[in-house]
Short mmCIF file of C-alpha atoms in Angstrom, two decimals:
data_model
loop_
_atom_site.label_atom_id
_atom_site.label_comp_id
_atom_site.label_asym_id
_atom_site.label_seq_id
_atom_site.Cartn_x
_atom_site.Cartn_y
_atom_site.Cartn_z
CA UNK J 805 19.64 -18.72 21.72
CA UNK J 806 19.91 -14.88 21.48
CA UNK J 807 16.64 -14.73 19.43
CA UNK J 808 14.77 -16.87 22.07
CA UNK J 809 16.05 -14.65 24.85
CA UNK J 810 14.80 -11.63 23.07
CA UNK J 811 11.43 -13.06 22.43
CA UNK J 812 11.12 -14.09 26.11
CA UNK J 813 12.18 -10.50 27.25
CA UNK J 814 9.68 -8.92 24.75
CA UNK J 815 6.87 -11.12 26.03
CA UNK J 816 7.75 -10.50 29.70
CA UNK J 817 7.64 -6.76 28.96
CA UNK J 818 4.19 -7.09 27.39
CA UNK J 819 2.93 -9.01 30.38
CA UNK J 820 4.46 -6.51 32.72
CA UNK J 821 2.68 -3.66 30.92
CA UNK J 822 -0.61 -5.51 31.09
CA UNK J 823 -0.14 -6.03 34.79
CA UNK J 824 0.49 -2.41 35.33
CA UNK J 825 -2.75 -1.64 33.60
CA UNK J 826 -1.34 0.44 30.83
CA UNK J 827 -4.32 0.50 28.55
CA UNK J 828 -3.51 3.55 26.46
CA UNK J 829 -3.69 1.51 23.31
CA UNK J 830 -7.07 0.07 24.08
CA UNK J 831 -8.83 3.07 25.71
CA UNK J 832 -9.44 1.37 28.96
CA UNK J 833 -8.02 1.48 32.51
CA UNK J 834 -6.75 -2.14 32.33
CA UNK J 835 -4.79 -4.23 29.79
CA UNK J 836 -6.14 -4.09 26.25
CA UNK J 837 -8.44 -7.00 25.62
CA UNK J 838 -9.17 -6.55 21.89
CA UNK J 839 -6.91 -6.93 18.82
CA UNK J 840 -5.48 -3.84 17.28
CA UNK J 841 -4.33 -3.34 13.67
CA UNK J 842 -3.29 -0.15 11.93
CA UNK J 843 -1.92 1.02 8.59
CA UNK J 844 -2.70 0.91 4.91
CA UNK J 845 -6.08 2.56 3.72
CA UNK J 846 -6.06 -0.06 0.90
CA UNK J 847 -6.02 -2.87 3.38
CA UNK J 848 -8.41 -1.23 5.79
CA UNK J 849 -11.63 -2.36 4.21
CA UNK J 850 -10.32 -5.98 4.19
CA UNK J 851 -9.06 -5.85 7.70
CA UNK J 852 -12.36 -4.37 8.74
CA UNK J 853 -14.37 -7.10 7.02
CA UNK J 854 -12.26 -9.82 8.83
CA UNK J 855 -12.71 -8.03 12.10
CA UNK J 856 -16.43 -7.93 11.69
CA UNK J 857 -16.65 -11.68 10.87
CA UNK J 858 -14.21 -12.58 13.57
CA UNK J 859 -16.28 -10.61 16.29
CA UNK J 860 -19.32 -12.46 15.20
CA UNK J 861 -17.96 -15.90 15.33
CA UNK J 862 -15.43 -15.67 18.23
CA UNK J 863 -17.21 -13.27 20.49
CA UNK J 864 -15.47 -10.93 22.82
CA UNK J 865 -14.11 -7.42 21.94
CA UNK J 866 -14.19 -6.53 18.20
CA UNK J 867 -10.84 -5.89 16.71
CA UNK J 868 -9.88 -2.33 16.27
CA UNK J 869 -8.66 -1.34 12.85
CA UNK J 870 -7.29 2.04 12.03
CA UNK J 871 -6.48 3.74 8.58
CA UNK J 872 -3.21 5.50 9.10
CA UNK J 873 -1.44 4.78 5.88
CA UNK J 874 1.18 2.13 5.48
CA UNK J 875 3.97 4.34 6.73
CA UNK J 876 1.97 5.51 9.67
CA UNK J 877 0.84 2.05 10.69
CA UNK J 878 4.31 0.55 10.61
CA UNK J 879 5.76 3.55 12.47
CA UNK J 880 3.23 2.95 15.27
CA UNK J 881 3.75 -0.94 15.10
CA UNK J 882 7.48 -0.41 15.52
CA UNK J 883 7.28 1.71 18.71
CA UNK J 884 7.68 -1.24 20.91
CA UNK J 885 5.99 -4.24 22.52
CA UNK J 886 2.93 -3.98 24.72
CA UNK J 887 -0.76 -3.09 24.79
CA UNK J 888 -0.20 0.57 23.80
CA UNK J 889 1.29 -0.52 20.30
CA UNK J 890 -0.59 -2.39 17.49
CA UNK J 891 -0.55 -6.00 17.18
CA UNK J 892 -0.67 -5.91 13.34
CA UNK J 893 0.57 -3.39 10.76
CA UNK J 894 -1.51 -3.41 7.54
CA UNK J 895 0.50 -2.58 4.50
CA UNK J 896 0.16 -2.04 0.77
CA UNK J 897 3.82 -2.59 0.15
CA UNK J 898 6.72 -4.49 1.58
CA UNK J 899 8.25 -3.35 4.87
CA UNK J 900 11.35 -1.16 4.20
CA UNK J 901 14.75 -2.09 5.79
CA UNK J 902 14.69 1.23 7.64
CA UNK J 903 11.44 0.31 9.21
CA UNK J 904 12.56 -3.07 10.09
CA UNK J 905 15.63 -1.52 11.80
CA UNK J 906 13.29 0.78 13.74
CA UNK J 907 11.33 -2.23 15.04
CA UNK J 908 14.58 -3.93 16.13
CA UNK J 909 15.69 -0.89 17.90
CA UNK J 910 12.55 -0.66 19.87
CA UNK J 911 12.38 -4.31 20.88
CA UNK J 912 10.09 -5.63 18.16
CA UNK J 913 12.47 -8.35 17.22
CA UNK J 914 10.31 -10.98 15.68
CA UNK J 915 8.07 -9.77 12.83
CA UNK J 916 6.01 -12.16 10.76
CA UNK J 917 5.20 -11.05 7.31
CA UNK J 918 2.10 -12.45 5.68
CA UNK J 919 0.97 -11.76 2.17
CA UNK J 920 -2.85 -11.63 2.00
CA UNK J 921 -3.55 -11.08 -1.68
CA UNK J 922 -3.03 -8.75 -4.62
CA UNK J 923 -4.25 -5.21 -5.58
CA UNK J 924 -3.62 -2.93 -8.47
CA UNK J 925 -3.03 0.86 -8.47
CA UNK J 926 -5.35 2.45 -11.03
CA UNK J 927 -5.18 5.91 -12.68
CA UNK J 928 -8.97 6.65 -12.99
CA UNK J 929 -11.26 9.35 -14.39
CA UNK J 930 -14.89 10.00 -14.06
CA UNK J 931 -16.97 7.72 -16.30
CA UNK J 932 -17.94 10.60 -18.57
CA UNK J 933 -14.26 11.89 -18.86
CA UNK J 934 -11.88 11.49 -21.74
CA UNK J 935 -10.05 8.17 -22.32
CA UNK J 936 -6.37 7.82 -21.76
CA UNK J 937 -3.97 5.08 -22.84
CA UNK J 938 -0.93 5.92 -20.77
CA UNK J 939 2.45 4.68 -21.47
CA UNK J 940 4.65 4.24 -18.40
CA UNK J 941 6.99 7.01 -19.40
CA UNK J 942 3.87 9.41 -19.60
CA UNK J 943 3.50 9.01 -15.78
CA UNK J 944 7.15 10.19 -15.22
CA UNK J 945 7.06 12.92 -17.79
CA UNK J 946 3.71 14.31 -16.71
CA UNK J 947 4.03 14.10 -12.87
CA UNK J 948 7.72 14.26 -11.97
CA UNK J 949 8.92 17.57 -10.47
CA UNK J 950 11.90 17.66 -12.67
CA UNK J 951 12.11 16.36 -16.28
CA UNK J 952 14.81 16.72 -19.04
CA UNK J 953 14.67 19.87 -21.06
CA UNK J 954 15.46 20.30 -24.76
CA UNK J 955 19.14 20.18 -24.05
CA UNK J 956 18.97 17.11 -21.80
CA UNK J 957 19.47 19.09 -18.60
CA UNK J 958 16.73 18.76 -15.86
CA UNK J 959 14.23 21.56 -15.43
CA UNK J 960 11.01 22.19 -13.51
CA UNK J 961 8.30 20.17 -15.30
CA UNK J 962 6.82 22.66 -17.85
CA UNK J 963 3.94 20.50 -19.12
CA UNK J 964 0.45 21.95 -18.51
CA UNK J 965 -1.62 19.51 -20.54
CA UNK J 966 -1.29 15.81 -21.21
CA UNK J 967 -0.94 16.14 -24.95
CA UNK J 968 2.22 18.05 -24.29
CA UNK J 969 3.52 14.99 -22.64
CA UNK J 970 2.39 12.56 -25.41
CA UNK J 971 0.51 13.83 -28.44
CA UNK J 972 -1.78 10.70 -28.30
CA UNK J 973 -3.26 11.83 -24.99
CA UNK J 974 -6.16 14.25 -24.57
CA UNK J 975 -5.58 18.03 -24.67
CA UNK J 976 -6.53 18.21 -20.94
CA UNK J 977 -4.88 19.88 -18.12
CA UNK J 978 -2.66 17.78 -15.74
CA UNK J 979 -4.38 17.58 -12.41
CA UNK J 980 -3.98 14.32 -10.61
CA UNK J 981 -5.32 13.68 -7.06
CA UNK J 982 -3.40 10.99 -5.26
CA UNK J 983 -2.28 9.70 -1.82
CA UNK J 984 0.20 11.43 0.55
CA UNK J 985 3.74 10.49 1.43
CA UNK J 986 2.61 8.32 4.38
CA UNK J 987 0.68 6.08 2.02
CA UNK J 988 1.81 2.74 0.77
CA UNK J 989 -0.27 3.27 -2.42
CA UNK J 990 2.06 6.27 -3.12
CA UNK J 991 5.12 4.22 -2.41
CA UNK J 992 3.93 1.62 -4.76
CA UNK J 993 2.93 4.12 -7.37
CA UNK J 994 6.41 5.55 -7.21
CA UNK J 995 8.16 2.21 -7.51
CA UNK J 996 5.82 0.59 -10.07
CA UNK J 997 4.86 3.63 -12.23
CA UNK J 998 7.26 6.54 -11.90
CA UNK J 999 10.51 4.61 -11.58
CA UNK J 1000 10.08 2.35 -14.67
CA UNK J 1001 8.61 5.34 -16.52
CA UNK J 1002 11.79 7.34 -15.79
CA UNK J 1003 13.89 4.48 -17.13
CA UNK J 1004 12.23 4.78 -20.45
CA UNK J 1005 13.34 8.40 -20.69
CA UNK J 1006 17.03 8.36 -22.09
CA UNK J 1007 18.25 11.35 -20.05
CA UNK J 1008 16.95 9.89 -16.92
CA UNK J 1009 18.19 6.42 -17.62
CA UNK J 1010 21.67 7.96 -18.10
CA UNK J 1011 21.38 9.57 -14.63
CA UNK J 1012 20.59 6.08 -13.15
CA UNK J 1013 23.71 4.61 -14.59
CA UNK J 1014 25.90 7.52 -13.10
CA UNK J 1015 24.15 8.22 -9.78
CA UNK J 1016 21.34 5.86 -8.45
CA UNK J 1017 20.54 8.35 -5.54
CA UNK J 1018 20.03 11.24 -7.88
CA UNK J 1019 17.94 9.03 -10.20
CA UNK J 1020 15.60 7.83 -7.35
CA UNK J 1021 15.24 11.52 -6.24
CA UNK J 1022 14.16 12.44 -9.82
CA UNK J 1023 11.89 9.49 -10.16
CA UNK J 1024 10.23 9.71 -6.77
CA UNK J 1025 9.68 13.45 -6.51
CA UNK J 1026 6.22 14.50 -7.61
CA UNK J 1027 5.29 17.87 -8.83
CA UNK J 1028 4.44 20.68 -6.26
CA UNK J 1029 2.86 23.09 -8.60
CA UNK J 1030 -0.66 21.93 -8.39
CA UNK J 1031 -0.48 19.23 -11.13
CA UNK J 1032 -0.22 16.45 -8.35
CA UNK J 1033 -2.46 17.11 -5.23
CA UNK J 1034 -2.08 15.04 -1.97
CA UNK J 1035 -5.47 13.99 -1.03
CA UNK J 1036 -5.25 12.20 2.34
CA UNK J 1037 -5.37 8.50 3.22
CA UNK J 1038 -9.07 8.09 2.22
CA UNK J 1039 -9.18 6.57 -1.24
CA UNK J 1040 -12.99 7.01 -1.43
CA UNK J 1041 -12.42 10.74 -1.01
CA UNK J 1042 -10.31 10.72 -4.19
CA UNK J 1043 -13.07 8.86 -6.05
CA UNK J 1044 -15.61 11.39 -5.03
CA UNK J 1045 -13.29 14.26 -6.07
CA UNK J 1046 -13.13 12.94 -9.67
CA UNK J 1047 -16.90 13.27 -10.08
CA UNK J 1048 -16.90 16.85 -8.69
CA UNK J 1049 -13.80 18.05 -10.57
CA UNK J 1050 -14.18 17.68 -14.41
CA UNK J 1051 -11.01 16.70 -16.17
CA UNK J 1052 -9.17 15.46 -13.03
CA UNK J 1053 -7.59 12.00 -12.63
CA UNK J 1054 -6.96 10.09 -9.51
CA UNK J 1055 -4.59 7.41 -8.24
CA UNK J 1056 -5.92 4.81 -5.86
CA UNK J 1057 -6.31 1.06 -5.29
CA UNK J 1058 -8.19 -1.30 -7.61
CA UNK J 1059 -10.62 -2.42 -4.86
CA UNK J 1060 -11.89 1.25 -4.61
CA UNK J 1061 -12.50 1.27 -8.38
CA UNK J 1062 -14.58 -1.99 -8.13
CA UNK J 1063 -16.74 -0.48 -5.55
CA UNK J 1064 -17.28 2.66 -7.66
CA UNK J 1065 -17.64 1.58 -11.20
CA UNK J 1066 -20.85 3.49 -11.61
CA UNK J 1067 -19.04 6.71 -11.29
CA UNK J 1068 -15.38 6.24 -12.27
CA UNK J 1069 -13.33 4.24 -14.83
CA UNK J 1070 -9.70 3.10 -14.92
CA UNK J 1071 -7.37 4.00 -17.83
CA UNK J 1072 -4.99 1.54 -19.40
CA UNK J 1073 -1.30 1.49 -18.78
CA UNK J 1074 0.79 0.24 -21.79
CA UNK J 1075 -2.53 -1.04 -23.28
CA UNK J 1076 -3.39 -3.25 -20.36
CA UNK J 1077 -6.71 -2.70 -18.50
CA UNK J 1078 -6.60 -3.40 -14.64
CA UNK J 1079 -8.78 -6.31 -13.78
CA UNK J 1080 -8.53 -9.42 -11.46
CA UNK J 1081 -6.73 -11.56 -14.06
CA UNK J 1082 -4.12 -8.89 -15.32
CA UNK J 1083 -3.32 -7.87 -11.68
CA UNK J 1084 -3.01 -11.56 -10.43
CA UNK J 1085 -0.69 -12.45 -13.41
CA UNK J 1086 1.40 -9.29 -13.06
CA UNK J 1087 0.53 -8.25 -16.66
CA UNK J 1088 -0.87 -5.03 -15.43
CA UNK J 1089 2.26 -2.82 -14.78
CA UNK J 1090 0.97 -1.29 -11.54
CA UNK J 1091 0.17 -4.58 -9.74
CA UNK J 1092 1.24 -5.06 -6.17
CA UNK J 1093 1.00 -7.45 -3.14
CA UNK J 1094 -0.71 -6.61 0.17
CA UNK J 1095 0.60 -7.58 3.59
CA UNK J 1096 -0.04 -7.79 7.25
CA UNK J 1097 2.92 -7.68 9.79
CA UNK J 1098 2.36 -9.43 13.02
CA UNK J 1099 4.06 -8.86 16.30
CA UNK J 1100 5.00 -12.34 17.42
CA UNK J 1101 5.57 -11.33 21.07
CA UNK J 1102 1.84 -10.51 21.17
CA UNK J 1103 0.75 -14.04 20.06
CA UNK J 1104 -0.63 -15.90 23.06
CA UNK J 1105 -0.89 -12.64 25.16
CA UNK J 1106 -3.42 -10.63 23.17
CA UNK J 1107 -6.62 -12.84 23.19
CA UNK J 1108 -7.67 -14.15 19.86
CA UNK J 1109 -4.79 -12.70 17.78
CA UNK J 1110 -3.71 -16.06 16.21
CA UNK J 1111 -7.30 -16.92 15.39
CA UNK J 1112 -7.82 -13.47 13.81
CA UNK J 1113 -4.84 -14.13 11.51
CA UNK J 1114 -6.19 -17.69 10.74
CA UNK J 1115 -9.52 -16.04 9.76
CA UNK J 1116 -7.71 -13.59 7.48
CA UNK J 1117 -6.23 -16.42 5.61
CA UNK J 1118 -9.18 -18.77 5.66
CA UNK J 1119 -10.70 -20.22 2.48
CA UNK J 1120 -13.90 -18.28 3.17
CA UNK J 1121 -12.11 -14.99 3.47
CA UNK J 1122 -8.92 -14.90 1.36
CA UNK J 1123 -9.66 -17.85 -0.87
CA UNK J 1124 -11.28 -17.58 -4.41
CA UNK J 1125 -14.87 -16.73 -3.93
CA UNK J 1126 -14.16 -15.63 -0.28
CA UNK J 1127 -15.78 -12.57 1.17
CA UNK J 1128 -12.61 -10.53 0.77
CA UNK J 1129 -12.91 -11.00 -3.06
CA UNK J 1130 -16.31 -9.33 -2.77
CA UNK J 1131 -14.57 -6.30 -1.30
CA UNK J 1132 -12.04 -6.21 -4.29
CA UNK J 1133 -9.09 -8.30 -2.91
CA UNK J 1134 -7.44 -10.26 -5.83
CA UNK J 1135 -6.76 -13.70 -4.26
CA UNK J 1136 -3.48 -15.42 -4.05
CA UNK J 1137 -3.09 -18.71 -6.10
CA UNK J 1138 -3.89 -21.73 -3.92
CA UNK J 1139 -0.21 -22.77 -3.58
CA UNK J 1140 0.86 -19.25 -2.31
CA UNK J 1141 -2.13 -19.08 0.00
CA UNK J 1142 -1.11 -22.40 1.54
CA UNK J 1143 2.47 -21.28 1.97
CA UNK J 1144 1.22 -18.07 3.85
CA UNK J 1145 -0.89 -20.20 6.08
CA UNK J 1146 2.00 -22.21 6.90
CA UNK J 1147 4.05 -19.09 7.81
CA UNK J 1148 1.21 -17.88 9.97
CA UNK J 1149 0.83 -21.12 11.79
CA UNK J 1150 4.43 -21.48 12.58
CA UNK J 1151 4.85 -17.63 13.20
CA UNK J 1152 8.08 -17.75 11.11
CA UNK J 1153 9.93 -14.43 11.62
CA UNK J 1154 10.82 -12.45 8.40
CA UNK J 1155 14.35 -11.66 7.44
CA UNK J 1156 15.58 -8.03 7.17
CA UNK J 1157 14.50 -6.44 3.81
CA UNK J 1158 17.22 -5.87 1.36
CA UNK J 1159 16.19 -2.19 0.95
#
C-alpha cells in the first residue's frame, strides 16, 4: 500500500511539473515530449542506435541520449521525478546501494533494472605494438598507487616498465589511458581486474583478511604519477590516442575494439582473448553485464517510453543477429532475454542492491 501511494505521488508530481511547463530537461517551454536517457559511454552507441530506429518506426520526437558516464547518468536520474530528469539511466555496471538510496531520498522510489547484454573490458594496444599476455595480478602490480615493497610494507608503486612487474612482459614503459572515476567502465575494471589481481598478491590478500576497507582502497586506487591517465568518457578518444602514442595501452569497452580492429588489438588476460564467445560465457576475466534503469513513474506519462524499452529488447535489436550485435553488443542467451522482457513488460521494481 505504501509503495502504491509513493508511485501515485511521484506520478502526480510528474504531471504537475508537466502542467507547469517546466521543460528544462527537454529544452522547450512546455512539458518534455521526447524520451531522455543518460549515462554510460559504453551503452551510448547502443542506446543511440535504438533511438534512431525507434524514431523512424514510431514517429514523433527522437529520444535524447547523453553520454555522461554511468555515475553521472545515475546521478542525474536520481535527482527526482519529472520532465527535467532522465527517464532512463544507461549503465555499464550494476547500480550501487548508495545510488539506490539517493534515488529513494529524492522520490525515485520504483526503479526497473533491465539487463540488455554483455560487454568486455579490454586492455588494448596499437596493432603494430608489442604483444602482452597479462595475468590479473599484473594489472594490480602495474597500475595500483601502492604495492607491497620488498619487506611486505606498502609503498608508492616504483615500477616504470612492464617487465619490472612481470619478466614475461615487454620492456615497455607503463602508460595506460583509461576512463575517469565517473565511468562505469572504470568501476568495472576495478572490480573485475584490479580487485581479483590484488587478491593474488600475498601481502594484499593478507590485508583483505584483516581490513576489507583498507584492501578496497589499495585495490581501487590507481596510480597518479602518469602511469595511468584519465582520458574522459569518450572511449573512441582512447582508441585514437593509442595510434598516436607509441607504446601506450588503453582500457575501454569491447564494442569499441570491434569498431577499430584495423588500428588496435586486444591483449589476452590469463591467456584468454576477448571475443563474443569468451565474454558471453564469462571465461574472459573482464566480462560484464550492461544495464538500463527505468523510472517507473515516467511510464505512461512520457510518450513512447514503454515502446522504446520494448524496442531495446526486441529480437531485431538485442537478439542474436540483431542490429545491436552489429554495434558490438554481446547478446543475452535467449532464456535471459525472455526474462528481461518479462521484467520490462511488468515494470517490476528492483530491490536495493547489497552493496
